């Protein structure tokens, strides 16, 4: 649990972990939401200008899940983001460390170099999009086989525990991947050994072109946890503070040795599966569902709570209006200048980063031995 | 010290004991090593390869896993990411298909994907091979799946001496190594041998000439080594001198030993018990054509299992697998070409 900076008022009911956050931390969470949103908006625009190749998997409308969960972690904890979690790579360890690049897992320059497929990427552009990671920064490198990092997380947690470490390992997964057999195998193994593995389910209602009622038969997916004898929390994926509260509980549970857990974050996918799918998604998903799924923009929800808590005035909340808009309608002026500047740095670095040497394609199949 | 240290030093040891000694010695020397598999701890393994290991090294380092090959292989990746050396036992090598994605997509590519940042010191091992009535799912030689997946080394020892020396090399390799242990050889009395008292390692990628000859080269591995040796004896009775190469390591492959032999004999037959199409025997034939075609006096041929599963009933099983008589017959065909 994060250090408490100001004493909360004593009340009959236990305080929510997010209520223990300072005003600065509340505002920082909003900034992280802006940062994740701006990354998405900027990349969509770059792609439409023809300055970017590859597929974009938008995290629009799902930013509170990343911001809220990452805010509850220590730098020694591990994460494994999936395709829709690109901002997680530069948001890990960012709490209280804005501008301290040497103290975060991965810089925005590295992440942008990966998006642009340049040699400045941590993986030297050997695999695409979110398939990067960092052993030193404690980010597991995922593959396209979704749910496939959960057993890796379990093994990592097992080894850490054996060595006496207290690291928690967090895997991010769409609800679609939960039907994979490896999901069951890995969570069962983690449960048997009470491993500190937290499985985040980003339940955005659509697995590519398949809706949830054809993926699993439960009202709340989190109930699946009962079968493993582990806790399953449901979080409002649009509310960064609710996500943070559930994550703090899960982290505490894991770190004290009680074992793994599942957090289902209910949200809605704003666009297509990837940008190649945007046009078809507009047809295969009912417009009313899309409008309803997007009506609670996580930035707007966060601002409303900040105003209710007296940490922001209505006028301050209205200063930057990034919420409730699609990427083309969003302008740089809708974001705090420092957020725009942060991303600009990454994009400029990536564009200048050279392509990897062709010969590298045949390197590193095996580690050389003598 | 090995778990069988109470045995007299002069006693001949079988293939299974050799493997057990290698794993135990490495567990003793490398405190960062973990073993995981189904029934490897309390039971000591379905065949007994890990017998005594859990009592000696503890249940946290010798893990009895649930029947979950994907989780076993995937967790080995996570353990390696945390700096561990991992030995994974597949109860039968046939079951490895249940962990396939984690092996070929996650484990085998990890070093490549990270431009060398991460290594995967993982040994996957398990009993393999037919000729023992194991039927479809306890007889496979599925090495071709993994030889066609860049990033995995593959070995197949045929003697107790090699089993120990190669297993120790595998457990010290920073890459994934898949070990095809021939279960028919585990307790075969005829091949028992004395093992050196002192530690020894056999580097991966070195073939062994089991019998020298001048008229034809038989390239093989696993239990087919013994079929080829029997065939070579029968060929000798007919005046044909066959050289038998035991590859021992399929990737890395010792091309030099094959080429040098073919330059001498000018004829080659590759024998293995895996299915024919896209099998490793076909790969050896292709390499011979690429590397020493001008030295061939006859087409390089292969003798493999038919393109069938391995059936259960004895006549069915033997019908689809290469036999000593077939090796003799095909060798004579090549020699008389």
Short mmCIF file of C-alpha atoms in Angstrom, two decimals, chain B residues 30-295:
data_model
loop_
_atom_site.label_atom_id
_atom_site.label_comp_id
_atom_site.label_asym_id
_atom_site.label_seq_id
_atom_site.Cartn_x
_atom_site.Cartn_y
_atom_site.Cartn_z
CA UNK B 30 23.50 -25.16 -9.18
CA UNK B 31 21.34 -23.80 -6.33
CA UNK B 32 19.44 -21.76 -8.94
CA UNK B 33 18.08 -24.86 -10.63
CA UNK B 34 14.45 -25.95 -10.37
CA UNK B 35 12.77 -29.13 -11.64
CA UNK B 36 9.10 -29.20 -12.56
CA UNK B 37 6.89 -31.91 -13.98
CA UNK B 38 4.03 -34.29 -13.35
CA UNK B 39 4.64 -36.82 -10.57
CA UNK B 40 8.38 -36.10 -10.43
CA UNK B 41 8.56 -35.47 -6.69
CA UNK B 42 6.52 -37.74 -4.41
CA UNK B 43 6.49 -40.54 -6.98
CA UNK B 44 9.94 -39.86 -8.41
CA UNK B 45 8.72 -39.76 -12.00
CA UNK B 46 6.65 -42.25 -13.98
CA UNK B 47 9.85 -44.07 -14.99
CA UNK B 48 11.89 -43.10 -11.93
CA UNK B 49 14.33 -40.67 -13.53
CA UNK B 50 13.82 -38.19 -10.69
CA UNK B 51 13.59 -40.75 -7.89
CA UNK B 52 15.02 -39.39 -4.65
CA UNK B 53 15.44 -35.91 -6.06
CA UNK B 54 12.68 -34.24 -4.05
CA UNK B 55 13.74 -35.86 -0.77
CA UNK B 56 17.25 -34.55 -1.36
CA UNK B 57 16.60 -31.09 -2.81
CA UNK B 58 13.21 -30.19 -1.36
CA UNK B 59 9.68 -29.84 -2.68
CA UNK B 60 10.17 -26.19 -3.59
CA UNK B 61 12.92 -27.06 -6.08
CA UNK B 62 11.42 -30.33 -7.30
CA UNK B 63 7.85 -29.38 -8.07
CA UNK B 64 4.97 -31.82 -8.52
CA UNK B 65 2.92 -29.88 -11.04
CA UNK B 66 -0.76 -30.31 -11.85
CA UNK B 67 -1.48 -32.02 -15.19
CA UNK B 68 -0.98 -28.77 -17.06
CA UNK B 69 1.72 -28.94 -19.71
CA UNK B 70 1.09 -25.38 -20.91
CA UNK B 71 1.41 -24.04 -17.37
CA UNK B 72 4.49 -26.19 -16.76
CA UNK B 73 6.28 -24.97 -19.89
CA UNK B 74 5.07 -21.39 -19.43
CA UNK B 75 6.08 -21.24 -15.78
CA UNK B 76 9.51 -22.55 -16.75
CA UNK B 77 9.83 -19.48 -18.98
CA UNK B 78 8.91 -17.24 -16.05
CA UNK B 79 11.42 -18.99 -13.80
CA UNK B 80 14.13 -18.55 -16.44
CA UNK B 81 13.20 -14.88 -16.71
CA UNK B 82 13.83 -14.69 -12.96
CA UNK B 83 17.30 -16.17 -13.45
CA UNK B 84 16.64 -19.85 -12.81
CA UNK B 85 17.80 -22.90 -14.71
CA UNK B 86 14.81 -25.16 -15.22
CA UNK B 87 14.46 -28.86 -15.94
CA UNK B 88 10.99 -29.70 -17.24
CA UNK B 89 9.92 -33.32 -17.39
CA UNK B 90 7.25 -34.34 -19.87
CA UNK B 91 5.82 -37.58 -18.50
CA UNK B 92 5.85 -38.87 -22.08
CA UNK B 93 7.29 -36.77 -24.86
CA UNK B 94 3.95 -37.30 -26.63
CA UNK B 95 2.32 -34.98 -24.08
CA UNK B 96 4.52 -32.09 -25.13
CA UNK B 97 1.90 -31.13 -27.72
CA UNK B 98 -0.22 -29.81 -24.82
CA UNK B 99 2.51 -27.27 -24.07
CA UNK B 100 3.36 -26.52 -27.68
CA UNK B 101 2.53 -22.81 -27.85
CA UNK B 102 4.50 -22.00 -24.73
CA UNK B 103 7.52 -23.83 -26.13
CA UNK B 104 7.64 -22.69 -29.74
CA UNK B 105 6.19 -19.20 -29.43
CA UNK B 106 7.12 -18.07 -25.94
CA UNK B 107 10.25 -19.98 -24.90
CA UNK B 108 12.03 -20.58 -28.22
CA UNK B 109 11.68 -16.98 -29.39
CA UNK B 110 12.40 -15.18 -26.14
CA UNK B 111 16.11 -14.60 -26.81
CA UNK B 112 15.37 -13.54 -30.38
CA UNK B 113 12.53 -11.21 -29.49
CA UNK B 114 14.57 -9.40 -26.87
CA UNK B 115 17.63 -8.95 -29.10
CA UNK B 116 19.63 -11.08 -26.69
CA UNK B 117 18.50 -9.45 -23.44
CA UNK B 118 16.88 -12.60 -22.06
CA UNK B 119 18.19 -16.19 -22.08
CA UNK B 120 16.13 -19.33 -21.55
CA UNK B 121 18.24 -21.99 -19.79
CA UNK B 122 15.52 -24.63 -19.89
CA UNK B 123 15.83 -28.38 -20.50
CA UNK B 124 12.66 -30.12 -21.64
CA UNK B 125 13.05 -33.86 -21.42
CA UNK B 126 10.94 -36.96 -21.58
CA UNK B 127 10.63 -40.60 -22.63
CA UNK B 128 10.22 -41.10 -26.35
CA UNK B 129 10.24 -43.71 -29.07
CA UNK B 130 8.32 -46.72 -30.32
CA UNK B 131 9.04 -50.49 -30.67
CA UNK B 132 7.58 -51.08 -27.19
CA UNK B 133 3.82 -51.42 -27.68
CA UNK B 134 3.14 -47.94 -26.36
CA UNK B 135 0.58 -47.21 -29.07
CA UNK B 136 -0.29 -43.82 -30.52
CA UNK B 137 0.33 -41.59 -27.51
CA UNK B 138 3.25 -43.26 -25.75
CA UNK B 139 5.53 -43.91 -28.74
CA UNK B 140 6.12 -40.68 -30.55
CA UNK B 141 9.29 -39.20 -31.95
CA UNK B 142 7.98 -35.70 -32.63
CA UNK B 143 11.36 -33.96 -32.87
CA UNK B 144 10.56 -32.53 -36.31
CA UNK B 145 7.98 -30.15 -34.79
CA UNK B 146 10.69 -28.53 -32.73
CA UNK B 147 13.50 -28.75 -35.27
CA UNK B 148 11.19 -26.68 -37.46
CA UNK B 149 10.87 -24.09 -34.67
CA UNK B 150 14.00 -21.92 -34.55
CA UNK B 151 15.43 -21.36 -31.10
CA UNK B 152 15.33 -24.88 -29.66
CA UNK B 153 18.27 -27.28 -29.48
CA UNK B 154 17.36 -30.96 -29.82
CA UNK B 155 19.39 -33.94 -28.65
CA UNK B 156 18.81 -37.70 -28.48
CA UNK B 157 21.35 -39.82 -26.58
CA UNK B 158 21.65 -43.55 -27.22
CA UNK B 159 24.03 -44.74 -24.49
CA UNK B 160 24.33 -44.26 -20.72
CA UNK B 161 27.65 -42.42 -21.16
CA UNK B 162 26.13 -40.01 -23.68
CA UNK B 163 22.91 -39.64 -21.68
CA UNK B 164 24.83 -38.31 -18.70
CA UNK B 165 27.34 -36.16 -20.55
CA UNK B 166 24.79 -34.62 -22.90
CA UNK B 167 22.25 -34.02 -20.13
CA UNK B 168 24.85 -32.11 -18.14
CA UNK B 169 25.74 -30.02 -21.18
CA UNK B 170 22.04 -29.34 -21.77
CA UNK B 171 21.53 -28.23 -18.17
CA UNK B 172 24.38 -25.72 -18.57
CA UNK B 173 23.25 -24.38 -21.93
CA UNK B 174 21.67 -20.90 -21.87
CA UNK B 175 19.16 -21.95 -24.55
CA UNK B 176 16.12 -24.25 -24.51
CA UNK B 177 17.26 -27.84 -25.07
CA UNK B 178 14.79 -30.62 -25.82
CA UNK B 179 16.01 -34.09 -24.86
CA UNK B 180 14.49 -37.18 -26.46
CA UNK B 181 15.20 -39.97 -23.99
CA UNK B 182 14.61 -43.39 -25.47
CA UNK B 183 12.46 -45.20 -22.91
CA UNK B 184 13.28 -48.60 -24.40
CA UNK B 185 16.90 -47.93 -23.44
CA UNK B 186 16.18 -46.74 -19.86
CA UNK B 187 16.79 -50.16 -18.32
CA UNK B 188 18.27 -52.10 -21.22
CA UNK B 189 20.88 -54.42 -19.75
CA UNK B 190 22.89 -54.87 -22.96
CA UNK B 191 23.91 -51.21 -23.09
CA UNK B 192 24.80 -50.71 -19.42
CA UNK B 193 28.31 -49.38 -18.99
CA UNK B 194 30.67 -48.05 -16.38
CA UNK B 195 30.64 -44.27 -16.13
CA UNK B 196 33.68 -42.17 -15.24
CA UNK B 197 34.00 -41.29 -11.56
CA UNK B 198 35.09 -37.77 -12.48
CA UNK B 199 32.70 -35.23 -13.93
CA UNK B 200 32.43 -35.10 -17.71
CA UNK B 201 30.44 -33.08 -20.23
CA UNK B 202 29.71 -33.95 -23.86
CA UNK B 203 29.34 -30.77 -25.90
CA UNK B 204 26.16 -30.51 -27.97
CA UNK B 205 26.62 -30.76 -31.72
CA UNK B 206 29.15 -33.59 -31.88
CA UNK B 207 28.18 -36.82 -33.61
CA UNK B 208 29.80 -40.15 -32.77
CA UNK B 209 30.94 -42.81 -35.21
CA UNK B 210 29.69 -46.05 -33.64
CA UNK B 211 31.19 -48.34 -36.26
CA UNK B 212 33.69 -47.53 -38.96
CA UNK B 213 33.12 -48.61 -42.53
CA UNK B 214 34.00 -47.80 -46.11
CA UNK B 215 31.06 -48.70 -48.40
CA UNK B 216 28.04 -46.88 -47.00
CA UNK B 217 27.24 -44.41 -44.21
CA UNK B 218 24.22 -45.08 -42.02
CA UNK B 219 23.20 -41.82 -40.32
CA UNK B 220 20.88 -42.32 -37.38
CA UNK B 221 20.09 -41.54 -33.72
CA UNK B 222 18.22 -42.94 -30.75
CA UNK B 223 17.35 -46.64 -30.68
CA UNK B 224 17.79 -46.89 -34.44
CA UNK B 225 21.53 -46.73 -33.70
CA UNK B 226 21.25 -50.32 -32.48
CA UNK B 227 19.20 -51.36 -35.48
CA UNK B 228 21.86 -49.86 -37.74
CA UNK B 229 24.66 -51.61 -35.81
CA UNK B 230 22.84 -54.95 -36.19
CA UNK B 231 22.32 -54.21 -39.89
CA UNK B 232 26.00 -53.28 -40.30
CA UNK B 233 26.96 -56.68 -38.87
CA UNK B 234 24.65 -58.44 -41.33
CA UNK B 235 26.02 -56.31 -44.17
CA UNK B 236 29.55 -57.25 -43.17
CA UNK B 237 28.53 -60.89 -43.54
CA UNK B 238 27.68 -60.01 -47.13
CA UNK B 239 30.94 -58.19 -47.70
CA UNK B 240 29.57 -54.67 -47.32
CA UNK B 241 31.37 -52.35 -44.88
CA UNK B 242 28.93 -49.90 -43.27
CA UNK B 243 29.84 -46.90 -41.16
CA UNK B 244 27.30 -45.97 -38.46
CA UNK B 245 27.01 -42.36 -37.32
CA UNK B 246 25.05 -41.63 -34.16
CA UNK B 247 24.10 -37.96 -34.46
CA UNK B 248 23.41 -37.55 -30.72
CA UNK B 249 22.58 -33.89 -31.34
CA UNK B 250 20.14 -32.89 -34.10
CA UNK B 251 20.39 -29.14 -33.55
CA UNK B 252 23.18 -28.14 -33.51
CA UNK B 253 23.99 -30.68 -36.22
CA UNK B 254 27.49 -32.06 -36.79
CA UNK B 255 27.57 -31.68 -40.57
CA UNK B 256 31.33 -32.18 -40.62
CA UNK B 257 31.21 -35.77 -39.38
CA UNK B 258 28.48 -36.64 -41.91
CA UNK B 259 30.30 -35.00 -44.82
CA UNK B 260 33.64 -36.58 -43.96
CA UNK B 261 32.03 -39.99 -43.81
CA UNK B 262 30.17 -39.59 -47.10
CA UNK B 263 33.39 -38.44 -48.77
CA UNK B 264 34.83 -41.78 -47.70
CA UNK B 265 31.89 -44.11 -48.42
CA UNK B 266 30.19 -42.15 -51.24
CA UNK B 267 26.83 -43.57 -50.18
CA UNK B 268 24.38 -42.68 -47.45
CA UNK B 269 21.22 -44.01 -45.87
CA UNK B 270 19.47 -42.04 -43.12
CA UNK B 271 17.42 -44.04 -40.66
CA UNK B 272 14.97 -42.75 -38.06
CA UNK B 273 11.68 -43.82 -36.54
CA UNK B 274 9.79 -40.56 -37.09
CA UNK B 275 7.25 -40.25 -39.91
CA UNK B 276 8.71 -39.78 -43.37
CA UNK B 277 7.20 -36.54 -44.64
CA UNK B 278 9.07 -33.46 -43.42
CA UNK B 279 10.95 -35.64 -40.95
CA UNK B 280 14.55 -35.03 -39.90
CA UNK B 281 15.78 -37.89 -42.11
CA UNK B 282 14.68 -35.89 -45.14
CA UNK B 283 16.59 -32.89 -43.78
CA UNK B 284 19.81 -34.93 -43.56
CA UNK B 285 19.33 -36.15 -47.13
CA UNK B 286 18.93 -32.52 -48.25
CA UNK B 287 22.06 -31.45 -46.37
CA UNK B 288 24.07 -34.27 -47.93
CA UNK B 289 22.91 -33.09 -51.36
CA UNK B 290 23.84 -29.50 -50.56
CA UNK B 291 27.20 -30.27 -48.98
CA UNK B 292 28.68 -33.28 -50.80
CA UNK B 293 26.59 -34.16 -53.84
CA UNK B 294 29.70 -34.58 -55.99
CA UNK B 295 30.90 -37.36 -53.68
#
